[in-house]
Tab-separated table of C-alpha atoms in Angstrom:
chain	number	residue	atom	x	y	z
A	1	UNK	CA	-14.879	1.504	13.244
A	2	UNK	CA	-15.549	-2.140	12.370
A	3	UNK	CA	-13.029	-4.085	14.455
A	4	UNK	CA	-13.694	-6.045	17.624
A	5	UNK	CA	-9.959	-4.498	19.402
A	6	UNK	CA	-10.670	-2.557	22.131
A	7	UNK	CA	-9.362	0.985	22.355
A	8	UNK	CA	-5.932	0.188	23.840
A	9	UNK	CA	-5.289	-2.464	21.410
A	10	UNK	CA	-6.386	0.403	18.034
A	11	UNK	CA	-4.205	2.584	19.592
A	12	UNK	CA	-1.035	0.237	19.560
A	13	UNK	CA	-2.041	-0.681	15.795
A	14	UNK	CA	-2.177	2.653	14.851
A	15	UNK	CA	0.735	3.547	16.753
A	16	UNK	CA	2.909	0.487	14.969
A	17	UNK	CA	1.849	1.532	11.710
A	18	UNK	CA	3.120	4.607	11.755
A	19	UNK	CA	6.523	4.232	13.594
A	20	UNK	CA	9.587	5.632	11.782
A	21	UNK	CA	11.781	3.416	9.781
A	22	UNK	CA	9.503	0.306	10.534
A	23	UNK	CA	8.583	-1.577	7.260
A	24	UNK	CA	5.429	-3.266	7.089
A	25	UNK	CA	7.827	-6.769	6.717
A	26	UNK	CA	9.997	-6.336	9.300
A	27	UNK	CA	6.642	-5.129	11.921
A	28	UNK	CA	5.042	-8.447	10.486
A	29	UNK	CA	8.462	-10.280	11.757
A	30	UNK	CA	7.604	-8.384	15.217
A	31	UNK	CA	4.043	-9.776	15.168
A	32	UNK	CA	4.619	-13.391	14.458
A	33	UNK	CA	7.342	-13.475	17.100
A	34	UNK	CA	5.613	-11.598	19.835
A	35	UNK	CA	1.787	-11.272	19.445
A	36	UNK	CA	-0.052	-8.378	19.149
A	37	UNK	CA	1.237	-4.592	19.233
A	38	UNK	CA	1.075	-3.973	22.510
A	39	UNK	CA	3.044	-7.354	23.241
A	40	UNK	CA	5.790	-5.676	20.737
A	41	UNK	CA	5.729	-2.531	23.041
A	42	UNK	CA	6.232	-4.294	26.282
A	43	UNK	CA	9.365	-5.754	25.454
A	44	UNK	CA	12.891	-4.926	26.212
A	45	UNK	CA	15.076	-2.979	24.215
A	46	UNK	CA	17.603	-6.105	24.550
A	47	UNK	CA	15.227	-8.600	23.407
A	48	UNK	CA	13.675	-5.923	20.401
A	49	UNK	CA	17.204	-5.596	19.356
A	50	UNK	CA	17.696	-9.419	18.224
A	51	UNK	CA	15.313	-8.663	15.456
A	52	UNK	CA	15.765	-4.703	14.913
A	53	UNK	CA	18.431	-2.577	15.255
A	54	UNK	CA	19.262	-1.127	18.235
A	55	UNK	CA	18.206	2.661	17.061
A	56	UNK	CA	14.758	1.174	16.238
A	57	UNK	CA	14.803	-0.955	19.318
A	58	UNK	CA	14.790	1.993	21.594
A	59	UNK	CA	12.415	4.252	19.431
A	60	UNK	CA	10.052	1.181	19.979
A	61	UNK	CA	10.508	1.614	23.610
A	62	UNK	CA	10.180	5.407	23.875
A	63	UNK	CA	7.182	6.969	24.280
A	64	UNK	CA	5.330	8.684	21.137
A	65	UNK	CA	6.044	11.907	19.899
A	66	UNK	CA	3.880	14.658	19.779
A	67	UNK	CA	3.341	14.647	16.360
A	68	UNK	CA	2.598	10.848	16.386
A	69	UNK	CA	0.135	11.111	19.354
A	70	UNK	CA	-1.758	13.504	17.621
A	71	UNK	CA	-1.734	11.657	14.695
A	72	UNK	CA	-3.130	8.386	16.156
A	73	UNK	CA	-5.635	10.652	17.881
A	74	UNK	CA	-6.874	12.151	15.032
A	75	UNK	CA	-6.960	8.490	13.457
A	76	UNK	CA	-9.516	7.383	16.221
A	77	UNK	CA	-11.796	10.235	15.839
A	78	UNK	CA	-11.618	10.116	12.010
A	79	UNK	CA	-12.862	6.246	12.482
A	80	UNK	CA	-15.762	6.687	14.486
A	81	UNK	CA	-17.379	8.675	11.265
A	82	UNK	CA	-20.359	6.695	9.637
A	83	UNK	CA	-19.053	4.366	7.121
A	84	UNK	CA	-15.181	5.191	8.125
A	85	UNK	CA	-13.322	1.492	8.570
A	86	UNK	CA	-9.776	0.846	10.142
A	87	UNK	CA	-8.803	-2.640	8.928
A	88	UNK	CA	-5.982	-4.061	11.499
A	89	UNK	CA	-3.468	-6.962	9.972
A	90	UNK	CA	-5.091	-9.102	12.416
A	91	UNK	CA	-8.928	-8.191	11.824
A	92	UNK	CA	-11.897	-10.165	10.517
A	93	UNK	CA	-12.199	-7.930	7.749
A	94	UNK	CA	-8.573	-7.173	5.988
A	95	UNK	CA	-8.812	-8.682	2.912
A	96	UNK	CA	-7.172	-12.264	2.825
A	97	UNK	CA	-5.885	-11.675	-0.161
A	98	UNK	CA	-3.520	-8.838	0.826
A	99	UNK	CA	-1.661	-11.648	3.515
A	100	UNK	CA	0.208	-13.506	0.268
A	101	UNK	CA	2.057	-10.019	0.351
A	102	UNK	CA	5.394	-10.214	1.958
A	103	UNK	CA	4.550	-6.792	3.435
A	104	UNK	CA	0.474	-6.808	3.461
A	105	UNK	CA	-0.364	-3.104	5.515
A	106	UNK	CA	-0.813	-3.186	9.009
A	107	UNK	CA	-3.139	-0.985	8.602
A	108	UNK	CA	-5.702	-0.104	6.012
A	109	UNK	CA	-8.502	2.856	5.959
A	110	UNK	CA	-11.743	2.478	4.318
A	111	UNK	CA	-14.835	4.149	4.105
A	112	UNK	CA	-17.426	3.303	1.905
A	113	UNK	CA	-18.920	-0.915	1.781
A	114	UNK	CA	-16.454	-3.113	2.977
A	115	UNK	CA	-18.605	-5.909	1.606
A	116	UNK	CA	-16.819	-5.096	-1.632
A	117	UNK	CA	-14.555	-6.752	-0.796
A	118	UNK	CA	-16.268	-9.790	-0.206
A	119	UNK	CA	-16.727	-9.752	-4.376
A	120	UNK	CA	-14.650	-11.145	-6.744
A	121	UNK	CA	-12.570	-8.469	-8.558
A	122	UNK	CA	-11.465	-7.149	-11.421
A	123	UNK	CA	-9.395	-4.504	-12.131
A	124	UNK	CA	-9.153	-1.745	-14.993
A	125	UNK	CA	-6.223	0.870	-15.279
A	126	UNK	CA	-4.462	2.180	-18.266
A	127	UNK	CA	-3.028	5.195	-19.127
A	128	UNK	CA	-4.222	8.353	-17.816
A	129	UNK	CA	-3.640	10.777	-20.982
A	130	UNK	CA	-6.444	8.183	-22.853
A	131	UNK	CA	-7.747	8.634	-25.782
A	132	UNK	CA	-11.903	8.862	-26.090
A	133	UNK	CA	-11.717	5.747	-27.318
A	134	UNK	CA	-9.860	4.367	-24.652
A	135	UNK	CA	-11.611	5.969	-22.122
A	136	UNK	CA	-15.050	4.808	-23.732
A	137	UNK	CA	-13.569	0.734	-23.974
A	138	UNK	CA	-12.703	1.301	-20.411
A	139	UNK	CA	-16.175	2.275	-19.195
A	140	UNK	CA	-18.354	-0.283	-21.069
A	141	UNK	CA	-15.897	-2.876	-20.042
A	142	UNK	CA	-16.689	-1.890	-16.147
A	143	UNK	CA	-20.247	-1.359	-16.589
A	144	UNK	CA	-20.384	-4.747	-18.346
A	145	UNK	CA	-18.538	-6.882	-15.960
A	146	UNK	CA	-20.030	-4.952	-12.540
A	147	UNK	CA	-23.648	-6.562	-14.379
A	148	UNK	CA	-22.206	-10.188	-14.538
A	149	UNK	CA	-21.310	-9.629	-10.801
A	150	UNK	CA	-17.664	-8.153	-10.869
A	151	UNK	CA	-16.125	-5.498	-8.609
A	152	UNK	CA	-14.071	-3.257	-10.561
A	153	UNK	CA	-10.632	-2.049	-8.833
A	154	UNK	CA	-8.764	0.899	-10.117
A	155	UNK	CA	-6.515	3.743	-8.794
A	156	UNK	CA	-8.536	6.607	-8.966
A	157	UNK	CA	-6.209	8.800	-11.835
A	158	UNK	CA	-7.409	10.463	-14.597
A	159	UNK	CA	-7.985	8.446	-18.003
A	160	UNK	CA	-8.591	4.852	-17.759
A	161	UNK	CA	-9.073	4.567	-14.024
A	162	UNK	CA	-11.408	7.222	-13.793
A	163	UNK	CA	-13.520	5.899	-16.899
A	164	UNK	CA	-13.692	2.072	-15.156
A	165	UNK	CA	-14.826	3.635	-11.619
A	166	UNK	CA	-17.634	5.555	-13.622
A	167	UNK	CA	-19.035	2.782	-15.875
A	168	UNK	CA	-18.914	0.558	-12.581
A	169	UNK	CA	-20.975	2.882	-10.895
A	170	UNK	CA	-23.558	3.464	-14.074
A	171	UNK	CA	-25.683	0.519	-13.792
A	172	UNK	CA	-28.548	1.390	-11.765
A	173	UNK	CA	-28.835	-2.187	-9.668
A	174	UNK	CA	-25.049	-2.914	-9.415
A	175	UNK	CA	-22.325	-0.426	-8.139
A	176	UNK	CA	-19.735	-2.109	-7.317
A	177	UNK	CA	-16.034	-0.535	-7.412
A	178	UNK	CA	-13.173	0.069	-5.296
A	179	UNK	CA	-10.757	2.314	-5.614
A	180	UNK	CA	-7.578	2.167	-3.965
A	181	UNK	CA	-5.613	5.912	-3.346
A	182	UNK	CA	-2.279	6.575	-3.130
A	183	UNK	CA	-3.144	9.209	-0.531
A	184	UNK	CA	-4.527	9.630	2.731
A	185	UNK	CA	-8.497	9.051	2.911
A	186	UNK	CA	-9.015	12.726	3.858
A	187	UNK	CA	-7.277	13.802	0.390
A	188	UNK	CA	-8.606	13.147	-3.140
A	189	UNK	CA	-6.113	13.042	-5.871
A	190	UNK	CA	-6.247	14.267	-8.619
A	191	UNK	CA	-8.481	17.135	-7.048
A	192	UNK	CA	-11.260	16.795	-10.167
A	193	UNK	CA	-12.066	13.410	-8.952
A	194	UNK	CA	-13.036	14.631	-5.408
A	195	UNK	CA	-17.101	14.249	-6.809
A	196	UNK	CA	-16.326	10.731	-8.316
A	197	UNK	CA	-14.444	10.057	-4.891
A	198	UNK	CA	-17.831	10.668	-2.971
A	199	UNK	CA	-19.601	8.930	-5.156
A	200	UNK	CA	-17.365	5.560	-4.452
A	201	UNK	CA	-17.370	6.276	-1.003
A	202	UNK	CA	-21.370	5.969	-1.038
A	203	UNK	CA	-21.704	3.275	-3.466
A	204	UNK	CA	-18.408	1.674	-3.252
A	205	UNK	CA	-15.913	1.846	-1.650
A	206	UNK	CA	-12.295	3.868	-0.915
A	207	UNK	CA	-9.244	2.018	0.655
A	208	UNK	CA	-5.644	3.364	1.546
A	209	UNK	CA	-2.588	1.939	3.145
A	210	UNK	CA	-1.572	5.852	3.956
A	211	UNK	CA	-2.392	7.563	7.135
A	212	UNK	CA	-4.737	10.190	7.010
A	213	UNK	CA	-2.834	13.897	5.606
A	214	UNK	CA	-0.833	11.814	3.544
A	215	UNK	CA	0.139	13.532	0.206
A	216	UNK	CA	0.233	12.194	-3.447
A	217	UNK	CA	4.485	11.286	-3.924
A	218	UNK	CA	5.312	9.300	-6.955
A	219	UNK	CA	6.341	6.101	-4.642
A	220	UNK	CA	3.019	5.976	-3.047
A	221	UNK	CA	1.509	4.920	-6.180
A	222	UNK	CA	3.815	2.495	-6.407
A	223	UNK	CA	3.099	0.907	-3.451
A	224	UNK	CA	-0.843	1.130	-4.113
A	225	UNK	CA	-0.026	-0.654	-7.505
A	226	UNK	CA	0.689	-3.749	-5.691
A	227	UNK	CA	-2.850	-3.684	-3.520
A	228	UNK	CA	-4.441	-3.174	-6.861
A	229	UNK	CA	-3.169	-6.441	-8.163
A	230	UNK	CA	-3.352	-8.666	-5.015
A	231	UNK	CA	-6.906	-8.101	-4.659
A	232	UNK	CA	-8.025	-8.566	-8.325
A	233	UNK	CA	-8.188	-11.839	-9.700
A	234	UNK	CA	-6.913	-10.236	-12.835
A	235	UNK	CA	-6.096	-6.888	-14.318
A	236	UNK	CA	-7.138	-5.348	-17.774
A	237	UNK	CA	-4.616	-3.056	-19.046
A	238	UNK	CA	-6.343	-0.271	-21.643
A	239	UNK	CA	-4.224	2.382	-23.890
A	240	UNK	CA	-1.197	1.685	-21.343
């Protein structure tokens, strides 16, 4: 787990980013007015209420539910796996990048290299019924740039994505690619990517906003769009 919050303070993170009805904006409203989680958690429901409403104020003060608990527990075990990352809005390591978001995650998994994101980036996507030529332009543009010292972000889907995470991982002295999943960590989709998946995760590196069991929805990739352009410096659109 590479964060320096103690165990109390993960929890109430973890706990936070998974409450009910709480958007990642209105939680960062929380956090600049209060402090940390756990400062969120120890107020009244009076004084939650002048910023949330009063439903939300009291879930805030109730204790977790089972489901939840076991959910954040799993969450803690899951990060103390070998190269298994939580990144907390407040942590060293979240990308800086992510904070010109209006709602950045509060939470992100990883596993893999988190010095990736120390590179500059790049990303690649396109369509994912791509032609062979596509598919071909897509790859030699990844392995190419990856050489001149690129990181190459994509989304993990069949076609384009899945052609610029394997030509960024083909040159044999520089892998360097992130891909960014519109499920939980735990899941690989589409399922015929789960061997390029574990390759990324041992030469790059995988990132999620979506707590672990989470399943692919259309929305999801949505919302992973947006990560994919806030960390890249710019974005080259192939057979789209």
């Amino acid at each position: 787990m590479t964060t320096s919050a103690s165990t109390s303070e993960q929890y109430a993170w973890i706990r936070l980013s998974l409450e009910p009805n709480l958007s990642p904006s209105l939680a960062r409203v929380l956090l600049a007015t209060f402090g940390l989680p756990h400062h969120i958690y120890a107020q009244s429901i009076s004084t939650l209420n002048r910023y949330v409403p009063t439903a939300l104020a009291t879930q805030l003060r109730a204790n977790t539910t089972d489901a939840i608990e076991q959910q954040i527990q799993h969450t803690l075990e899951w990060a103390q796996q070998a190269d298994h990352h939580l990144l907390f809005l407040a942590d060293d390591h979240y990308p800086a990048d992510l904070l010109s978001l209006h709602d950045p995650p509060l939470l992100l998994y990883a596993k893999g290299d988190l010095q990736q994101l120390q590179l500059p980036a790049l990303a690649i996507v396109g369509a994912r019924s791509a032609t062979a030529a596509g598919t071909e332009n897509a790859f030699h543009f990844a392995r190419y740039l990856v050489a001149q010292g690129w990181c190459i972000i994509s989304g993990l889907a069949t076609g384009i994505d899945t052609a610029a995470h394997q030509g960024a991982l083909a040159p044999q002295r520089a892998n360097s690619t992130i891909a960014v999943m519109g499920t939980g960590l735990d899941l690989v989709y589409p399922s015929r990517n789960r061997e390029l998946a574990h390759r990324i995760a041992a030469q790059g590196l995988l990132l999620s906003e979506f707590p672990l069991g989470a399943k692919a929805v259309p929305y999801h990739f949505l919302q992973r769009n947006r990560l994919v352009a806030a960390l890249s410096k710019g974005v080259l659109v192939v057979e789209a």
